[in-house]
PDB file of C-alpha atoms in Angstrom:
ATOM      1  CA  LEU A   1      -4.118   1.590  10.617  1.00 86.00           C
ATOM      2  CA  ASP A   2      -0.935   0.771   8.162  1.00 87.00           C
ATOM      3  CA  ASN A   3      -4.114   0.410   5.909  1.00 88.00           C
ATOM      4  CA  SER A   4      -6.284   3.058   6.649  1.00 89.00           C
ATOM      5  CA  GLU A   5      -3.219   5.741   7.250  1.00 91.00           C
ATOM      6  CA  ALA A   6      -2.085   4.311   3.115  1.00 91.00           C
ATOM      7  CA  ILE A   7      -5.996   5.026   2.423  1.00 89.00           C
ATOM      8  CA  LYS A   8      -5.979   8.381   3.621  1.00 90.00           C
ATOM      9  CA  GLU A   9      -2.248   9.047   2.349  1.00 91.00           C
ATOM     10  CA  LEU A  10      -3.902   8.088  -1.881  1.00 91.00           C
ATOM     11  CA  VAL A  11      -6.922  10.625  -0.989  1.00 90.00           C
ATOM     12  CA  GLU A  12      -4.732  13.491   0.055  1.00 89.00           C
ATOM     13  CA  SER A  13      -1.974  12.772  -2.794  1.00 93.00           C
ATOM     14  CA  GLU A  14      -2.530  14.868  -6.325  1.00 93.00           C
ATOM     15  CA  GLU A  15      -2.957  12.304  -8.389  1.00 94.00           C
ATOM     16  CA  TYR A  16      -6.372  11.654  -6.220  1.00 91.00           C
ATOM     17  CA  GLN A  17      -7.002  15.434  -5.996  1.00 90.00           C
ATOM     18  CA  ARG A  18      -7.011  15.843  -9.593  1.00 91.00           C
ATOM     19  CA  LEU A  19      -9.556  13.267 -10.218  1.00 91.00           C
ATOM     20  CA  PHE A  20     -12.278  13.431  -7.226  1.00 87.00           C
ATOM     21  CA  ASP A  21     -11.210  17.018  -5.704  1.00 81.00           C
ATOM     22  CA  ARG A  22     -12.321  15.714  -1.950  1.00 82.00           C
ATOM     23  CA  GLN A  23     -10.867  17.408   0.347  1.00 86.00           C
ATOM     24  CA  LEU A  24     -10.543  15.435   4.343  1.00 88.00           C
ATOM     25  CA  LYS A  25     -11.907  17.866   7.060  1.00 88.00           C
ATOM     26  CA  ARG A  26      -9.651  19.478   8.636  1.00 82.00           C
ATOM     27  CA  ASP A  27     -10.195  18.304  11.741  1.00 80.00           C
ATOM     28  CA  SER A  28      -9.253  14.326  10.458  1.00 74.00           C
ATOM     29  CA  LYS A  29      -5.765  13.787  12.223  1.00 78.00           C
ATOM     30  CA  SER A  30      -6.396   9.864  13.531  1.00 83.00           C
ATOM     31  CA  LYS A  31      -5.148   7.269  11.341  1.00 81.00           C
ATOM     32  CA  LYS A  32      -7.643   5.246  12.760  1.00 86.00           C
ATOM     33  CA  LYS A  33     -10.858   8.070  12.035  1.00 87.00           C
ATOM     34  CA  TRP A  34     -10.647  10.248   9.937  1.00 90.00           C
ATOM     35  CA  TYR A  35     -14.016  11.685   7.154  1.00 88.00           C
ATOM     36  CA  THR A  36     -13.817  13.997   4.067  1.00 88.00           C
ATOM     37  CA  GLN A  37     -15.647  17.513   4.187  1.00 87.00           C
ATOM     38  CA  ASP A  38     -18.281  15.739   2.179  1.00 83.00           C
ATOM     39  CA  LYS A  39     -19.303  13.447   4.919  1.00 80.00           C
ATOM     40  CA  GLY A  40     -17.651  10.114   3.924  1.00 84.00           C
ATOM     41  CA  GLY A  41     -14.638   8.641   5.569  1.00 86.00           C
ATOM     42  CA  VAL A  42     -12.927   5.333   6.919  1.00 89.00           C
ATOM     43  CA  TYR A  43     -12.818   3.655  10.596  1.00 89.00           C
ATOM     44  CA  ALA A  44     -10.831   1.008  11.126  1.00 89.00           C
ATOM     45  CA  THR A  45      -9.927  -1.186  14.197  1.00 86.00           C
ATOM     46  CA  ALA A  46      -8.519  -4.873  14.253  1.00 81.00           C
ATOM     47  CA  THR A  47     -10.500  -7.727  14.723  1.00 76.00           C
ATOM     48  CA  GLY A  48     -12.442  -8.086  18.208  1.00 73.00           C
ATOM     49  CA  GLY A  49     -12.122  -3.797  18.093  1.00 73.00           C
ATOM     50  CA  GLN A  50     -15.160  -1.872  18.713  1.00 76.00           C
ATOM     51  CA  ILE A  51     -17.083  -1.144  15.963  1.00 76.00           C
ATOM     52  CA  THR A  52     -20.319  -0.864  17.437  1.00 71.00           C
ATOM     53  CA  GLY A  53     -21.740   3.122  17.022  1.00 73.00           C
ATOM     54  CA  PHE A  54     -20.266   2.876  14.111  1.00 78.00           C
ATOM     55  CA  GLY A  55     -22.195   2.348  10.276  1.00 84.00           C
ATOM     56  CA  ALA A  56     -21.115   1.866   7.337  1.00 88.00           C
ATOM     57  CA  GLY A  57     -22.795   2.347   4.143  1.00 81.00           C
ATOM     58  CA  LEU A  58     -25.255   5.383   2.487  1.00 81.00           C
ATOM     59  CA  VAL A  59     -28.099   5.735   4.323  1.00 81.00           C
ATOM     60  CA  GLU A  60     -30.707   5.205   2.260  1.00 72.00           C
ATOM     61  CA  ASP A  61     -34.326   7.403   2.199  1.00 67.00           C
ATOM     62  CA  GLU A  62     -37.341   5.426   2.548  1.00 59.00           C
ATOM     63  CA  ASP A  63     -38.894   6.774   0.668  1.00 54.00           C
ATOM     64  CA  LYS A  64     -36.477   6.995  -2.515  1.00 59.00           C
ATOM     65  CA  ASP A  65     -34.736   4.611  -4.527  1.00 61.00           C
ATOM     66  CA  LEU A  66     -31.130   5.454  -5.359  1.00 57.00           C
ATOM     67  CA  ASP A  67     -32.353   7.399  -8.690  1.00 60.00           C
ATOM     68  CA  GLU A  68     -33.248   9.768  -6.868  1.00 60.00           C
ATOM     69  CA  MET A  69     -30.445   9.476  -4.456  1.00 57.00           C
ATOM     70  CA  PHE A  70     -27.900  10.000  -6.943  1.00 57.00           C
ATOM     71  CA  PRO A  71     -29.346  11.785  -9.575  1.00 55.00           C
ATOM     72  CA  ASP A  72     -26.658  13.801 -10.666  1.00 54.00           C
ATOM     73  CA  GLU A  73     -24.652  10.341 -11.880  1.00 53.00           C
ATOM     74  CA  SER A  74     -24.525   7.726 -13.933  1.00 50.00           C
ATOM     75  CA  GLN A  75     -27.912   5.470 -14.683  1.00 51.00           C
ATOM     76  CA  ASP A  76     -25.476   3.351 -16.145  1.00 53.00           C
ATOM     77  CA  GLY A  77     -25.018   1.147 -13.500  1.00 50.00           C
ATOM     78  CA  ASP A  78     -24.805   0.457  -9.508  1.00 46.00           C
ATOM     79  CA  LEU A  79     -21.332   0.862  -9.471  1.00 46.00           C
ATOM     80  CA  PHE A  80     -21.312   5.047 -10.003  1.00 51.00           C
ATOM     81  CA  LYS A  81     -24.337   4.325  -6.620  1.00 65.00           C
ATOM     82  CA  PHE A  82     -21.509   2.910  -4.622  1.00 74.00           C
ATOM     83  CA  GLY A  83     -22.318   4.568  -0.845  1.00 81.00           C
ATOM     84  CA  GLY A  84     -19.425   2.816   1.493  1.00 87.00           C
ATOM     85  CA  ALA A  85     -19.350  -0.330   2.550  1.00 91.00           C
ATOM     86  CA  ILE A  86     -17.471  -3.189   5.141  1.00 91.00           C
ATOM     87  CA  VAL A  87     -14.359  -4.891   4.760  1.00 92.00           C
ATOM     88  CA  ILE A  88     -12.776  -7.424   5.953  1.00 92.00           C
ATOM     89  CA  ASP A  89      -9.222  -8.110   6.202  1.00 92.00           C
ATOM     90  CA  ASP A  90      -7.697 -11.705   7.601  1.00 92.00           C
ATOM     91  CA  PRO A  91     -10.244 -12.446   9.993  1.00 93.00           C
ATOM     92  CA  ILE A  92      -8.458 -15.454  11.497  1.00 93.00           C
ATOM     93  CA  LYS A  93      -4.382 -16.057  11.994  1.00 93.00           C
ATOM     94  CA  PRO A  94      -2.988 -19.205  10.438  1.00 93.00           C
ATOM     95  CA  GLU A  95      -1.806 -20.690  13.710  1.00 92.00           C
ATOM     96  CA  ASP A  96      -5.173 -19.490  15.202  1.00 94.00           C
ATOM     97  CA  SER A  97      -7.802 -21.227  12.297  1.00 93.00           C
ATOM     98  CA  LYS A  98      -6.655 -24.542  14.277  1.00 91.00           C
ATOM     99  CA  SER A  99      -8.566 -23.219  17.638  1.00 95.00           C
ATOM    100  CA  LEU A 100     -12.633 -24.142  17.347  1.00 95.00           C
ATOM    101  CA  THR A 101     -13.299 -21.406  19.728  1.00 95.00           C
ATOM    102  CA  VAL A 102     -11.587 -18.663  17.728  1.00 94.00           C
ATOM    103  CA  ARG A 103     -13.200 -20.059  14.623  1.00 95.00           C
ATOM    104  CA  ALA A 104     -16.490 -19.979  16.564  1.00 95.00           C
ATOM    105  CA  LYS A 105     -15.598 -16.872  17.871  1.00 94.00           C
ATOM    106  CA  VAL A 106     -14.571 -14.835  14.591  1.00 94.00           C
ATOM    107  CA  ASN A 107     -17.489 -15.981  13.220  1.00 95.00           C
ATOM    108  CA  GLU A 108     -20.317 -15.311  15.521  1.00 95.00           C
ATOM    109  CA  ARG A 109     -18.897 -11.899  15.657  1.00 92.00           C
ATOM    110  CA  PHE A 110     -19.567 -11.671  12.036  1.00 93.00           C
ATOM    111  CA  ASP A 111     -23.369 -12.490  12.778  1.00 93.00           C
ATOM    112  CA  SER A 112     -23.735 -10.586  16.295  1.00 90.00           C
ATOM    113  CA  THR A 113     -21.904  -7.427  15.532  1.00 89.00           C
ATOM    114  CA  ILE A 114     -20.673  -6.937  11.796  1.00 90.00           C
ATOM    115  CA  ARG A 115     -24.230  -7.850  10.124  1.00 89.00           C
ATOM    116  CA  SER A 116     -25.969  -5.210  11.984  1.00 88.00           C
ATOM    117  CA  ARG A 117     -22.960  -2.571  11.233  1.00 89.00           C
ATOM    118  CA  VAL A 118     -24.433  -2.198   7.569  1.00 89.00           C
ATOM    119  CA  ASN A 119     -26.685   0.924   7.066  1.00 87.00           C
ATOM    120  CA  SER A 120     -27.960  -0.880   4.285  1.00 86.00           C
ATOM    121  CA  ARG A 121     -29.485  -4.038   2.431  1.00 84.00           C
ATOM    122  CA  ASN A 122     -27.308  -2.155  -0.783  1.00 84.00           C
ATOM    123  CA  THR A 123     -23.875  -2.033   1.618  1.00 89.00           C
ATOM    124  CA  PRO A 124     -21.324  -4.465   0.412  1.00 92.00           C
ATOM    125  CA  ILE A 125     -19.488  -7.047   2.922  1.00 94.00           C
ATOM    126  CA  VAL A 126     -16.296  -7.195   1.774  1.00 95.00           C
ATOM    127  CA  ILE A 127     -14.104  -9.448   2.548  1.00 96.00           C
ATOM    128  CA  VAL A 128     -10.298 -10.235   1.666  1.00 95.00           C
ATOM    129  CA  MET A 129      -8.081 -13.582   2.977  1.00 95.00           C
ATOM    130  CA  GLN A 130      -6.480 -16.591   2.485  1.00 94.00           C
ATOM    131  CA  ARG A 131      -8.152 -19.680   4.273  1.00 94.00           C
ATOM    132  CA  VAL A 132      -6.574 -21.152   6.793  1.00 93.00           C
ATOM    133  CA  HIS A 133      -9.842 -23.511   7.671  1.00 93.00           C
ATOM    134  CA  GLU A 134     -12.441 -24.885   6.097  1.00 92.00           C
ATOM    135  CA  GLU A 135     -14.906 -24.020   8.774  1.00 93.00           C
ATOM    136  CA  ASP A 136     -12.515 -20.054   8.584  1.00 95.00           C
ATOM    137  CA  LEU A 137     -14.919 -16.915   8.652  1.00 96.00           C
ATOM    138  CA  SER A 138     -15.148 -17.655   4.322  1.00 95.00           C
ATOM    139  CA  GLY A 139     -16.068 -21.912   4.554  1.00 94.00           C
ATOM    140  CA  TYR A 140     -18.610 -20.747   7.090  1.00 96.00           C
ATOM    141  CA  LEU A 141     -20.087 -18.736   5.204  1.00 96.00           C
ATOM    142  CA  ILE A 142     -19.993 -19.906   1.827  1.00 94.00           C
ATOM    143  CA  ASP A 143     -21.521 -23.335   2.932  1.00 93.00           C
ATOM    144  CA  GLY A 144     -24.252 -21.032   4.600  1.00 92.00           C
ATOM    145  CA  VAL A 145     -27.114 -20.480   3.102  1.00 91.00           C
ATOM    146  CA  GLU A 146     -26.922 -16.884   1.916  1.00 92.00           C
ATOM    147  CA  ASP A 147     -25.036 -16.898  -2.313  1.00 92.00           C
ATOM    148  CA  TRP A 148     -21.922 -14.872  -2.285  1.00 94.00           C
ATOM    149  CA  ASP A 149     -19.920 -13.934  -4.781  1.00 95.00           C
ATOM    150  CA  VAL A 150     -16.475 -16.227  -4.185  1.00 95.00           C
ATOM    151  CA  LEU A 151     -13.257 -14.861  -6.201  1.00 95.00           C
ATOM    152  CA  SER A 152     -11.283 -17.812  -6.056  1.00 94.00           C
ATOM    153  CA  LEU A 153      -6.482 -16.893  -6.888  1.00 95.00           C
ATOM    154  CA  PRO A 154      -5.216 -20.467  -6.286  1.00 96.00           C
ATOM    155  CA  ALA A 155      -1.878 -19.514  -7.241  1.00 97.00           C
ATOM    156  CA  LEU A 156      -0.847 -22.205  -9.091  1.00 96.00           C
ATOM    157  CA  LYS A 157      -2.958 -21.882 -11.733  1.00 95.00           C
ATOM    158  CA  ASN A 158      -5.397 -24.505 -13.563  1.00 93.00           C
ATOM    159  CA  ASP A 159      -3.292 -24.208 -16.671  1.00 95.00           C
ATOM    160  CA  GLY A 160       0.017 -25.536 -14.283  1.00 95.00           C
ATOM    161  CA  THR A 161       1.629 -21.632 -14.375  1.00 96.00           C
ATOM    162  CA  ALA A 162       1.823 -19.061 -12.105  1.00 97.00           C
ATOM    163  CA  LEU A 163      -1.073 -16.717 -10.599  1.00 96.00           C
ATOM    164  CA  TRP A 164       2.280 -14.189 -10.474  1.00 96.00           C
ATOM    165  CA  SER A 165       5.069 -15.036 -11.134  1.00 95.00           C
ATOM    166  CA  PHE A 166       7.225 -12.497 -10.476  1.00 95.00           C
ATOM    167  CA  LYS A 167       6.091 -13.879  -6.585  1.00 95.00           C
ATOM    168  CA  HIS A 168       6.370 -18.015  -6.547  1.00 96.00           C
ATOM    169  CA  THR A 169       7.496 -19.472  -9.757  1.00 97.00           C
ATOM    170  CA  VAL A 170       6.344 -23.036 -10.721  1.00 97.00           C
ATOM    171  CA  GLU A 171       9.113 -24.503  -9.070  1.00 97.00           C
ATOM    172  CA  GLU A 172       8.592 -22.062  -6.623  1.00 97.00           C
ATOM    173  CA  LEU A 173       5.493 -23.419  -5.667  1.00 97.00           C
ATOM    174  CA  MET A 174       6.115 -26.964  -5.460  1.00 96.00           C
ATOM    175  CA  LEU A 175       8.620 -26.367  -3.305  1.00 97.00           C
ATOM    176  CA  LEU A 176       6.368 -24.853  -0.712  1.00 95.00           C
ATOM    177  CA  LYS A 177       3.355 -28.649  -2.255  1.00 94.00           C
ATOM    178  CA  GLN A 178       6.944 -30.165  -0.936  1.00 95.00           C
ATOM    179  CA  ILE A 179       7.370 -28.513   2.402  1.00 95.00           C
ATOM    180  CA  ASN A 180       4.383 -27.969   3.901  1.00 93.00           C
ATOM    181  CA  PRO A 181       0.978 -29.452   1.879  1.00 92.00           C
ATOM    182  CA  ALA A 182      -1.664 -28.713   3.936  1.00 90.00           C
ATOM    183  CA  VAL A 183      -0.346 -24.876   4.318  1.00 92.00           C
ATOM    184  CA  PHE A 184      -0.706 -25.406   0.141  1.00 94.00           C
ATOM    185  CA  PHE A 185      -3.509 -26.183  -0.392  1.00 93.00           C
ATOM    186  CA  PHE A 186      -4.942 -24.074   1.634  1.00 92.00           C
ATOM    187  CA  GLN A 187      -3.146 -20.736   1.941  1.00 93.00           C
ATOM    188  CA  TYR A 188      -1.646 -20.768  -1.389  1.00 95.00           C
ATOM    189  CA  GLN A 189      -4.201 -22.920  -3.857  1.00 95.00           C
ATOM    190  CA  GLN A 190      -7.416 -21.229  -1.109  1.00 93.00           C
ATOM    191  CA  GLU A 191      -8.724 -25.659  -1.627  1.00 90.00           C
ATOM    192  CA  THR A 192      -9.691 -27.285   1.526  1.00 84.00           C
ATOM    193  CA  LYS A 193     -12.246 -29.706   0.077  1.00 68.00           C
ATOM    194  CA  ASN A 194     -10.480 -32.344  -0.154  1.00 60.00           C
ATOM    195  CA  ILE A 195      -8.340 -31.978   3.325  1.00 61.00           C
ATOM    196  CA  LYS A 196      -9.441 -32.533   7.238  1.00 55.00           C
ATOM    197  CA  THR A 197      -9.389 -29.842   9.802  1.00 48.00           C
ATOM    198  CA  GLY A 198      -5.703 -31.251  11.148  1.00 48.00           C
ATOM    199  CA  GLY A 199      -4.354 -30.765   6.932  1.00 47.00           C
ATOM    200  CA  GLU A 200      -4.635 -34.409   6.785  1.00 48.00           C
ATOM    201  CA  PHE A 201      -5.072 -35.101   3.442  1.00 48.00           C
ATOM    202  CA  LEU A 202      -9.183 -37.632   2.412  1.00 46.00           C
ATOM    203  CA  GLU A 203      -7.837 -38.020  -1.049  1.00 44.00           C
ATOM    204  CA  ASP A 204      -4.404 -37.145  -3.395  1.00 42.00           C
ATOM    205  CA  PHE A 205      -4.438 -34.401  -5.981  1.00 43.00           C
ATOM    206  CA  ASN A 206      -3.672 -34.598  -8.919  1.00 42.00           C
ATOM    207  CA  THR A 207      -1.025 -32.184  -9.717  1.00 43.00           C
ATOM    208  CA  GLU A 208       1.772 -34.031 -12.406  1.00 42.00           C
ATOM    209  CA  GLN A 209       0.453 -32.232 -15.372  1.00 40.00           C
ATOM    210  CA  HIS A 210       2.327 -29.413 -13.268  1.00 38.00           C
TER     211      HIS A 210
END
């Protein structure tokens, strides 16, 4: 709800309106569900919350292709034909990831409920999360039969520098590694392949250069 409210406030801001001129409907007072006068909008709910009855993305006309549906938009790429998305933010807590039951429930919910909420095969599903287990939702999907575009941003880069030194310096990251190596490699490095479920290392990591 906090994320939804922040987006809503951004849409209503003077800067946004100057660029896009998208007005909210007058009755859009809720943080959970609100719409623009152009029939766009946001529906926000917690993991496990009610999403049946709601669809994401543009409902395409089977008799038209995207170029026909967006005749006034740029033809330089599909970026300008975006019609909505499903965004999943941190679907499982680190402390819950140790539970096979909870992990299975989250992964099953994706297959049984979330997949069917897209209104078109062109509606993207975006998952934003830190890695917390080799069988978390990211791992489940990456190891599946589909091809997913994966953007991994380890806090400590391969060249030994910090991804965002304002947040964590190299020295601070190395201290975190000493305090809890499993948490460091999972949540900060997005690395899971050499760590067992319980955090036991299968092999030592070569970080001498760091």
